[in-house]
XYZ file of C-alpha atoms in Angstrom:
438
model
C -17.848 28.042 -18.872
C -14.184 27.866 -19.807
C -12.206 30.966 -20.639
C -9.507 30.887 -23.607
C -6.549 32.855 -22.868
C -6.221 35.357 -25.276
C -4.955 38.268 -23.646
C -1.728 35.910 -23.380
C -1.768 34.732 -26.913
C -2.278 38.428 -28.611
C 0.592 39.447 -26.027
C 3.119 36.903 -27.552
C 2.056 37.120 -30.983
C 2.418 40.485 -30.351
C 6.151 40.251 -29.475
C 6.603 38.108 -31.872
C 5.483 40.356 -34.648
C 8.085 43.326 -33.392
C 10.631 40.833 -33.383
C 10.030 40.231 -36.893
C 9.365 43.924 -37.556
C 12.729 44.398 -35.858
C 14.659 41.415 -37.989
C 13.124 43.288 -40.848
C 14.934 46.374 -40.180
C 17.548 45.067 -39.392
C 18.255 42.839 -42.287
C 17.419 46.168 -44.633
C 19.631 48.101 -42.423
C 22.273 45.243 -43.358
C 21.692 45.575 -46.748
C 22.144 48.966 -47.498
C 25.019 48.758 -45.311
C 27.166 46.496 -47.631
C 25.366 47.304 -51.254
C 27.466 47.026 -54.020
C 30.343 45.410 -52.095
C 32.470 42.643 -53.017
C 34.320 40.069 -50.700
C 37.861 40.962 -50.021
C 40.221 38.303 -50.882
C 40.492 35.240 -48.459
C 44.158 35.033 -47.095
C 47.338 37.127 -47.597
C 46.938 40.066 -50.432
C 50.003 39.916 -53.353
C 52.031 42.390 -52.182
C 51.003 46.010 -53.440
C 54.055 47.017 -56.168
C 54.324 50.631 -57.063
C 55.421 52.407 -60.075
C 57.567 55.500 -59.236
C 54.824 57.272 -61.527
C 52.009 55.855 -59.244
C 53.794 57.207 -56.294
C 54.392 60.646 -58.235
C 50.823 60.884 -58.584
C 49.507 59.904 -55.573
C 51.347 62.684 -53.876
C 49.745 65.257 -56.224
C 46.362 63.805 -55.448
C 46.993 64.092 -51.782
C 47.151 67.366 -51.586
C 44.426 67.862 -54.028
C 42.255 65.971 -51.043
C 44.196 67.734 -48.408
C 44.430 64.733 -46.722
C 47.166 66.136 -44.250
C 45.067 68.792 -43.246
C 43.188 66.054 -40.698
C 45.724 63.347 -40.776
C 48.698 65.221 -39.097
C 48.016 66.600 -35.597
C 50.169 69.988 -34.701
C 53.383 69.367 -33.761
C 52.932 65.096 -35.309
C 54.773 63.606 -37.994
C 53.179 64.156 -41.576
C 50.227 61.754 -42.252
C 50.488 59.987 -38.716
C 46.866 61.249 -37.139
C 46.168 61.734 -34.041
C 44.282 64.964 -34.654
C 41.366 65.614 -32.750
C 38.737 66.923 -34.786
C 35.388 68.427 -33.212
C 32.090 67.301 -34.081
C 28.475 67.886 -32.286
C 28.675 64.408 -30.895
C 31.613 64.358 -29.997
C 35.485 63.900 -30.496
C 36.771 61.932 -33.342
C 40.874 61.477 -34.022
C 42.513 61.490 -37.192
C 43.879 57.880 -38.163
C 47.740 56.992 -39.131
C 48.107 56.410 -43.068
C 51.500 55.838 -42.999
C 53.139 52.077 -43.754
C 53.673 51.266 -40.296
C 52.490 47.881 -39.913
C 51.072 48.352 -36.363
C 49.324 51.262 -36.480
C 49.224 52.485 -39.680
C 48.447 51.024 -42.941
C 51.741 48.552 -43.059
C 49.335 45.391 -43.623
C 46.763 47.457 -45.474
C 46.155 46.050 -49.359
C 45.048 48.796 -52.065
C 42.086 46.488 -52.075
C 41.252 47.490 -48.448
C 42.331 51.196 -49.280
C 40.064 51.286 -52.096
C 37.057 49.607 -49.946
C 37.688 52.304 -47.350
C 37.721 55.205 -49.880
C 34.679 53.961 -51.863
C 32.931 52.106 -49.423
C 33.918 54.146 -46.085
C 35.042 50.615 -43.900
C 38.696 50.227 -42.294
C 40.776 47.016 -43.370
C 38.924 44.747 -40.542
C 35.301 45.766 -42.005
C 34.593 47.863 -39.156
C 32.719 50.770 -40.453
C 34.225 54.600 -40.492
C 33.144 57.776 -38.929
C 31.845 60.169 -41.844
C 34.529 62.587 -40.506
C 36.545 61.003 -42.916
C 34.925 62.373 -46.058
C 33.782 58.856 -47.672
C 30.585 60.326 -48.636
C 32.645 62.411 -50.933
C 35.576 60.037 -51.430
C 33.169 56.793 -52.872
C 33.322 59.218 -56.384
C 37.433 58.577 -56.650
C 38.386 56.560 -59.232
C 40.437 52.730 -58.496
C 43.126 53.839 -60.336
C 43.559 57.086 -58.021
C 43.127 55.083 -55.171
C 45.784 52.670 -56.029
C 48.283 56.190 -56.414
C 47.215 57.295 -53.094
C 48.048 54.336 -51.781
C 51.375 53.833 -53.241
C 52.321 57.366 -52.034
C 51.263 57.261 -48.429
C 53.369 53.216 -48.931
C 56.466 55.244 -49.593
C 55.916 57.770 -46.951
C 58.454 56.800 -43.973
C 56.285 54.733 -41.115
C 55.378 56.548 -38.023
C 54.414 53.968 -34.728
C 51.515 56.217 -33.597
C 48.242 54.267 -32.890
C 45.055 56.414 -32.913
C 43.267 57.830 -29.474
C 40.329 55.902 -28.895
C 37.472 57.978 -30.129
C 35.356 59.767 -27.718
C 31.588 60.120 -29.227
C 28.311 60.096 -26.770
C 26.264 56.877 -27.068
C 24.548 56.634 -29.060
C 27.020 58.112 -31.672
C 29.854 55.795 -30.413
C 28.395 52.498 -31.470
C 28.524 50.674 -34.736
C 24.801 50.015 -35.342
C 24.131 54.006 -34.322
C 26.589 54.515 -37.774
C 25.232 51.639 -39.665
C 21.725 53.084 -39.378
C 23.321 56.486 -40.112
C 24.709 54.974 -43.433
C 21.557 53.530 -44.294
C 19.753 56.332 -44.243
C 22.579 58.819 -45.640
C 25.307 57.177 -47.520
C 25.318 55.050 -51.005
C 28.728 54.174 -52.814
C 28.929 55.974 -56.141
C 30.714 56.189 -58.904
C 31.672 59.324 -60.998
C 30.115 59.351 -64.350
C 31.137 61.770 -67.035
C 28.056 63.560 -68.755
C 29.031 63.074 -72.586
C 27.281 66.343 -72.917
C 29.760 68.553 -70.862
C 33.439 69.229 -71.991
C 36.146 67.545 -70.688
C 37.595 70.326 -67.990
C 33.685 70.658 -66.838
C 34.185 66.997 -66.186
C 37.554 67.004 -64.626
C 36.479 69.953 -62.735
C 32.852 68.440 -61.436
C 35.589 65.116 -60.572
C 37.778 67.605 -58.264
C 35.314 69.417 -56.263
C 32.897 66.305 -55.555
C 35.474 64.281 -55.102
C 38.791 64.872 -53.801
C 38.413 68.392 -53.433
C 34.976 67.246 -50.705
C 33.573 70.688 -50.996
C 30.304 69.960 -50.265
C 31.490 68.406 -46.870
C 31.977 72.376 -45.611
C 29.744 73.840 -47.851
C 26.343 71.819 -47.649
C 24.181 72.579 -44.493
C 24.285 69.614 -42.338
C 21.118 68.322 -40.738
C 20.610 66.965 -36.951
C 22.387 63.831 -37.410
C 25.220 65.203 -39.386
C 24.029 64.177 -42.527
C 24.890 66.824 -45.906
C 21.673 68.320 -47.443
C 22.125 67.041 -50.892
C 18.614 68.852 -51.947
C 21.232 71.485 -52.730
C 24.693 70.503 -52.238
C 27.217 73.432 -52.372
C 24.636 75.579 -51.080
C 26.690 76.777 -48.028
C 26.163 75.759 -44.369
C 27.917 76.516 -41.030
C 30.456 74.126 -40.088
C 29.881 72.587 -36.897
C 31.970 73.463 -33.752
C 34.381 75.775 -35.719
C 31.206 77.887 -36.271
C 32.681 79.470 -39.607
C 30.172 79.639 -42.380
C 31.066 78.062 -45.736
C 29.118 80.407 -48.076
C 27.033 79.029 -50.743
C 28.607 78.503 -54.317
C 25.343 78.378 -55.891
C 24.419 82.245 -54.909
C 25.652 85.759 -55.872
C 25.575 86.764 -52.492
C 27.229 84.198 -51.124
C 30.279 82.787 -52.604
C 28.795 82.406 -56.246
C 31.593 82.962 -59.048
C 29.420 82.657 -62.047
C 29.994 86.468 -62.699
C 33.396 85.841 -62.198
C 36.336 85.719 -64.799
C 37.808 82.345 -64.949
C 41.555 83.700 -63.626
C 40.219 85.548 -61.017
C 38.941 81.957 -59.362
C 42.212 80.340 -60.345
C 43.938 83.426 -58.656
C 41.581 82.913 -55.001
C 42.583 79.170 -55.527
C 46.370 79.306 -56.621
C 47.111 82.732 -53.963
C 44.299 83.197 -51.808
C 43.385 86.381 -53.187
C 41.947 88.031 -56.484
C 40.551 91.031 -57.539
C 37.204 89.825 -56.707
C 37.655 88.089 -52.928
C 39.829 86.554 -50.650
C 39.800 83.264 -48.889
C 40.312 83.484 -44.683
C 39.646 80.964 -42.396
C 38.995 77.253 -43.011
C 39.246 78.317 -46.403
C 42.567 79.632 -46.316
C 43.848 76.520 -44.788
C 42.443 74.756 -47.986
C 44.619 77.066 -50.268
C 47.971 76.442 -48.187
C 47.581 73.039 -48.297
C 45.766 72.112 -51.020
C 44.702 73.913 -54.066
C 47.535 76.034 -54.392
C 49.789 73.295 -55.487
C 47.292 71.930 -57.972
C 48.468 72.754 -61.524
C 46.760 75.601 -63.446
C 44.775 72.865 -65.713
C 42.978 71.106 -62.738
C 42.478 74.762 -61.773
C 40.986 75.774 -64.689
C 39.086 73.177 -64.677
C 37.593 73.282 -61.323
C 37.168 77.105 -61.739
C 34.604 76.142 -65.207
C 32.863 73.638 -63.186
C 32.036 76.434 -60.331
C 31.290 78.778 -62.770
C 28.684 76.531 -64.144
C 26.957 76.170 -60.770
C 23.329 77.311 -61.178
C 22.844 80.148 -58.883
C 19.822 80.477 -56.659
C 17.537 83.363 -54.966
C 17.308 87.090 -55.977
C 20.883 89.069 -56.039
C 20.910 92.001 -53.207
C 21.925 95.377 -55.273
C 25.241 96.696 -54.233
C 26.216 100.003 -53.346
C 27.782 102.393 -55.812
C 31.058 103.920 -55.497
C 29.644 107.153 -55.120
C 27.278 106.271 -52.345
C 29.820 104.636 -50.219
C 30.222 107.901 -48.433
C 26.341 107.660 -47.364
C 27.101 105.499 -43.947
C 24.516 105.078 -40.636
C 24.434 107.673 -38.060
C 27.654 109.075 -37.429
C 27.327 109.409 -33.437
C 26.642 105.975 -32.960
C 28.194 103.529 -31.183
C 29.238 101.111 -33.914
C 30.747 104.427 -35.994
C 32.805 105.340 -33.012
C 34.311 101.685 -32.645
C 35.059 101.888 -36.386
C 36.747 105.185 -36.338
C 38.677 104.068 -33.829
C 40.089 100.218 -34.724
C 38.763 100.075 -38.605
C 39.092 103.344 -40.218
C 42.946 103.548 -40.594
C 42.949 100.054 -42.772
C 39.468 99.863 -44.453
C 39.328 103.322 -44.743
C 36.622 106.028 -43.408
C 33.873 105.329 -46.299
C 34.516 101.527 -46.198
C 36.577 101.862 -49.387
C 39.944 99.679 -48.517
C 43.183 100.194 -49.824
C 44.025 98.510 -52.903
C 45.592 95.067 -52.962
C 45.710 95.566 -49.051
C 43.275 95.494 -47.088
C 38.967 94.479 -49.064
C 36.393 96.909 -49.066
C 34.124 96.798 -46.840
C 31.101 98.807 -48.683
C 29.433 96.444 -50.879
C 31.053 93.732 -50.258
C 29.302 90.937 -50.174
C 31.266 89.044 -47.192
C 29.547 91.827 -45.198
C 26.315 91.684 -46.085
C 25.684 87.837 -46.572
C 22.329 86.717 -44.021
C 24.961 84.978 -41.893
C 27.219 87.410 -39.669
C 29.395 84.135 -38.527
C 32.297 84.435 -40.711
C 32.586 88.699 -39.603
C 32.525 87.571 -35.497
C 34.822 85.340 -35.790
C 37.053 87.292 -37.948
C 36.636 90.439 -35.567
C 37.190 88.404 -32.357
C 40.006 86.262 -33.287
C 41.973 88.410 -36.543
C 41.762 87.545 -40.543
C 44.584 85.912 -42.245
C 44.767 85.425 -45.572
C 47.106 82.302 -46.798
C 50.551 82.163 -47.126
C 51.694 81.030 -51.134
C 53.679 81.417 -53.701
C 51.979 83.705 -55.439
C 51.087 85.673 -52.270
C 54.083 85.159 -49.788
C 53.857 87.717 -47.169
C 49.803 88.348 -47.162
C 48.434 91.181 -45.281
C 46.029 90.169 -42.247
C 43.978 91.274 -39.450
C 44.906 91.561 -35.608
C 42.326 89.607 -33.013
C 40.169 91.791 -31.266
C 38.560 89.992 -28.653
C 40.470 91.372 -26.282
C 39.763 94.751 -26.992
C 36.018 94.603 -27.887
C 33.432 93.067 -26.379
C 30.323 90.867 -27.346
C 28.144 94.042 -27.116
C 31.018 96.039 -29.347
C 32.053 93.532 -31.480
C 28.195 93.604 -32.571
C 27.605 97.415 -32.387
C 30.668 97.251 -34.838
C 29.175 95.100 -37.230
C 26.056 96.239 -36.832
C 27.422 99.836 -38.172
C 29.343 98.388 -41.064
C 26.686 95.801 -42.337
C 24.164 99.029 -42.497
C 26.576 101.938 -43.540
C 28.257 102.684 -46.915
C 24.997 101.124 -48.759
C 24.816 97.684 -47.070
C 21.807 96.474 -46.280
C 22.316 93.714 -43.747
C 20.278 92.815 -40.491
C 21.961 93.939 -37.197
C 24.317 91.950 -34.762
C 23.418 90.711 -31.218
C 25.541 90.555 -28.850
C 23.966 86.835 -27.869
C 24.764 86.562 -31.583
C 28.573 86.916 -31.100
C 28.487 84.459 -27.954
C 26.667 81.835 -29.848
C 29.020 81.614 -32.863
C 32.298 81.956 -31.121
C 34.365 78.812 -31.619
C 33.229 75.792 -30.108
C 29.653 77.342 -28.561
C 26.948 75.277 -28.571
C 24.027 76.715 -30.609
C-alpha cells in the first residue's frame, strides 16, 4: 500500500502559515508605524523664510521645551548635541539642531521639522529614539513648529555630527523601535475642551506638550514605555535614579491645596512658601520655566491645580509635636545632631526662607526615599534665578557618611518629629545611587 506524505506537507504548510502570520505582523506593525502621515514633498523644499516675529517666538518656545537642556553637551556650543544621555538600554546622544548643513539641520525643511516633532522620524524617514520626547512633542501645534524652526535657522551653525548611538541589540535596531512605536506611540493632536477656560487650556497645552512633564513624571514600564493609565502620577527616572513625585497626590508633589502664586513662585524662582524644586527639577527652572512669562505660568499653575488627586492624604505633624522625635540615643539622632541639626534645626523645624523643614514635610515622608539619598550623598541645590539669585544649598555627604549612615540618618528623620515613613536600608542607598542598576 502506498503512503502519502503528509508529515512533509503539514510541515510546509506549516511554515507557510507563520510566514503569513509573520507578513501579518509585520504589515500591522507598518501601519501603525506611519498612521496619519503624509508624503513629504518630492524634490527640493521652497526655501523656509522667517519672520523676525517667528524667530522671536521660537526662542521663547525653546526654552519653554528646554530643548538645550539635552541638545548642548557641557562644555559644547548651544544647541549642537552631542550629549550623552543614559537610558536602561543603553547610551543615546543628543542630535545638532543648528543650520549647519552637514550635521545639523542646514538642509532640514519645517516640513521635515514638523514630521519629526509630530511624527518622531529624522529628515531621511529613519525613525527617532523616544529620548527625544516625541511622545510628548506630536501635541505641538504646526504653527509652533514652524517658530522653532525658524529660531534654531537663525542660531549660528555648529559642524558637530552626532556620536553614533550605543544601545544593546535589540534596542539598537530600527524594527526593535518600530515595534516599540506600535505598541506605545500614536501622533496626536491637542484639542481644546470647549468646556475648560482658556488658561486651563493653554496650561494643559504647556505641560503635555512642550513642557513633556509626563516624560519624568509617569512611571515607565520594562520597555521604556510612559504609563499613561495615570500620566503625571510620578515615577523614578531611569539611571539618574531621582524620583519625579506624582502631581496627582497630596503626598507627593500635588498642588491642588496650593495657592496659585505659590506654584508660579516654585516655577519662576525655584522656591515658595510651600516647596522647593532640587535636582532634575531645578535644572527645569534654570532653563526653562523661569523665563516663561507670568501668563503661561499662571496658566500652567491652573492646569496643575486641576489635576485630580489620588489615594488617602498621610496626616502631618503639628507644630507642637515636632519636638516628639524617635529615640534620642540612636544612631540616626546622633548623625543628625551632628551634620543636620545646626541648619534644619534640633526639632526638624528649619530656618525660615533658608533652609525647609524637615518635620512634616512631605519630601520626607513620600513612600519613595530616592530623592532624600541622593540629596544626602551628593548635596541639594536649589536653582539659580532671578528671583532667587544666590539660593541656599546643601553640601554632599557621601564622603562623610556611609550607606549604613546615610540610612540610619534617614531612617531617624523620616520617623521623628511626627513622620511616619518606612525605614532606610543601607542596600536601599546602594541601589538608588546614580547610575545603579536596580
Amino acid at each position: 500500500m502506498t503512503k502519502h506524505p503528509r508529515g512533509p506537507r503539514l510541515a510546509l504548510w506549516a511554515a507557510l502559515g507563520l510566514v503569513l502570520i509573520v507578513a501579518a505582523l509585520w504589515a500591522a506593525v507598518w501601519a501603525l508605524n506611519v498612521r496619519g502621515e503624509s508624503p513629504m514633498p518630492a524634490g527640493d523644499a521652497a526655501p523656509f523664510v522667517a519672520t523676525p516675529q517667528q524667530v522671536e517666538r521660537g526662542a521663547y518656545l525653546a526654552r519653554a521645551g528646554n530643548c538645550a537642556g539635552c541638545h548642548t553637551a557641557r562644555g559644547g556650543a548651544a544647541y549642537a548635541g552631542g550629549l550623552a544621555i543614559e537610558t536602561p538600554f543603553g547610551t543615546v546622544f543628543s542630535s545638532n539642531l543648528t543650520p549647519d548643513p552637514a550635521t545639523g539641520l542646514g538642509r532640514w525643511s519645517a516640513a521635515h521639522f514638523w514630521r519629526a516633532m509630530h511624527h518622531g522620524r529624522s529628515m531621511d524617514g529613519r525613525l527617532l529614539y523616544p529620548a527625544f520626547p516625541y511622545t510628548d512633542y506630536t501635541l505641538v501645534t504646526r504653527e509652533d513648529s514652524d517658530a522653532l524652526f525658524a529660531y534654531l535657522r537663525s542660531l549660528p551653525p555648529v559642524a558637530q555630527a552626532r556620536p553614533a548611538h550605543a544601545l544593546r541589540f535589540p534596542y539598537d535596531t530600527q524594527a526593535a523601535l518600530a515595534v516599540w512605536r506600535a505598541l506605545y506611540f500614536e501622533p496626536a493632536r491637542f484639542e481644546p475642551e470647549a468646556d475648560r477656560p482658556a488658561d486651563w487650556n493653554r496650561g494643559a497645552y504647556l505641560v503635555r506638550g512642550l513642557g513633556h512633564c509626563s516624560a519624568c513624571h509617569t512611571q515607565r514600564n520594562a520597555l521604556g514605555a510612559s504609563d499613561l493609565g495615570l500620566p503625571l502620577g510620578g515615577g523614578l527616572i531611569p539611571v539618574q535614579n531621582w524620583y519625579a513625585p506624582s502631581l496627582r497626590s497630596a503626598d507627593e508633589a500635588g498642588v491642588a491645596e496650593w495657592s496659585t502664586q505659590d506654584v508660579v513662585d516654585l516655577l519662576k524662582t525655584g522656591r515658595s512658601a510651600r516647596g522647593s524644586a532640587m535636582g532634575p527639577m531645578a535644572e527645569v527652572v534654570a532653563r526653562s520655566t523661569q523665563h516663561l512669562n507670568d501668563a503661561d505660568l499662571n496658566a500652567m499653575a491652573v492646569y496643575l491645580q486641576s489635576l485630580p488627586q489620588h489615594g488617602a492624604r498621610r496626616p502631618r505633624a503639628a507644630q507642637a509635636d515636632v519636638a516628639a522625635a524617635g529615640p534620642a540615643d540612636s544612631r540616626g539622632a546622633k548623625l543628625y545632631e551632628q551634620h543636620c541639626a545646626q541648619c534644619h534645626g534640633p526639632a526638624g523645624e528649619g530656618a525660615a526662607g533658608l533652609y525647609p523643614p524637615l518635620a512634616g514635610n512631605r519630601a520626607v515622608s513620600m513612600d519613595s526615599a530616592a530623592n532624600l539619598i541622593r540629596i544626602v550623598q551628593g548635596g541639594g541645590y536649589l536653582p539659580a534665578t532671578a528671583g532667587n539669585p544666590r539660593p541656599f544649598g546643601m553640601p554632599p555627604f557621601a564622603h562623610v557618611l556611609d550607606e549604613a549612615d546615610t540610612a540610619a540618618v534617614l531612617s531617624y528623620v523620616r520617623g521623628a518629629w511626627g513622620n511616619d515613613a518606612a525605614p532606610v536600608t543601607p542596600l536601599e542607598v546602594l541601589r538608588l545611587r546614580p547610575g545603579a542598576l536596580r
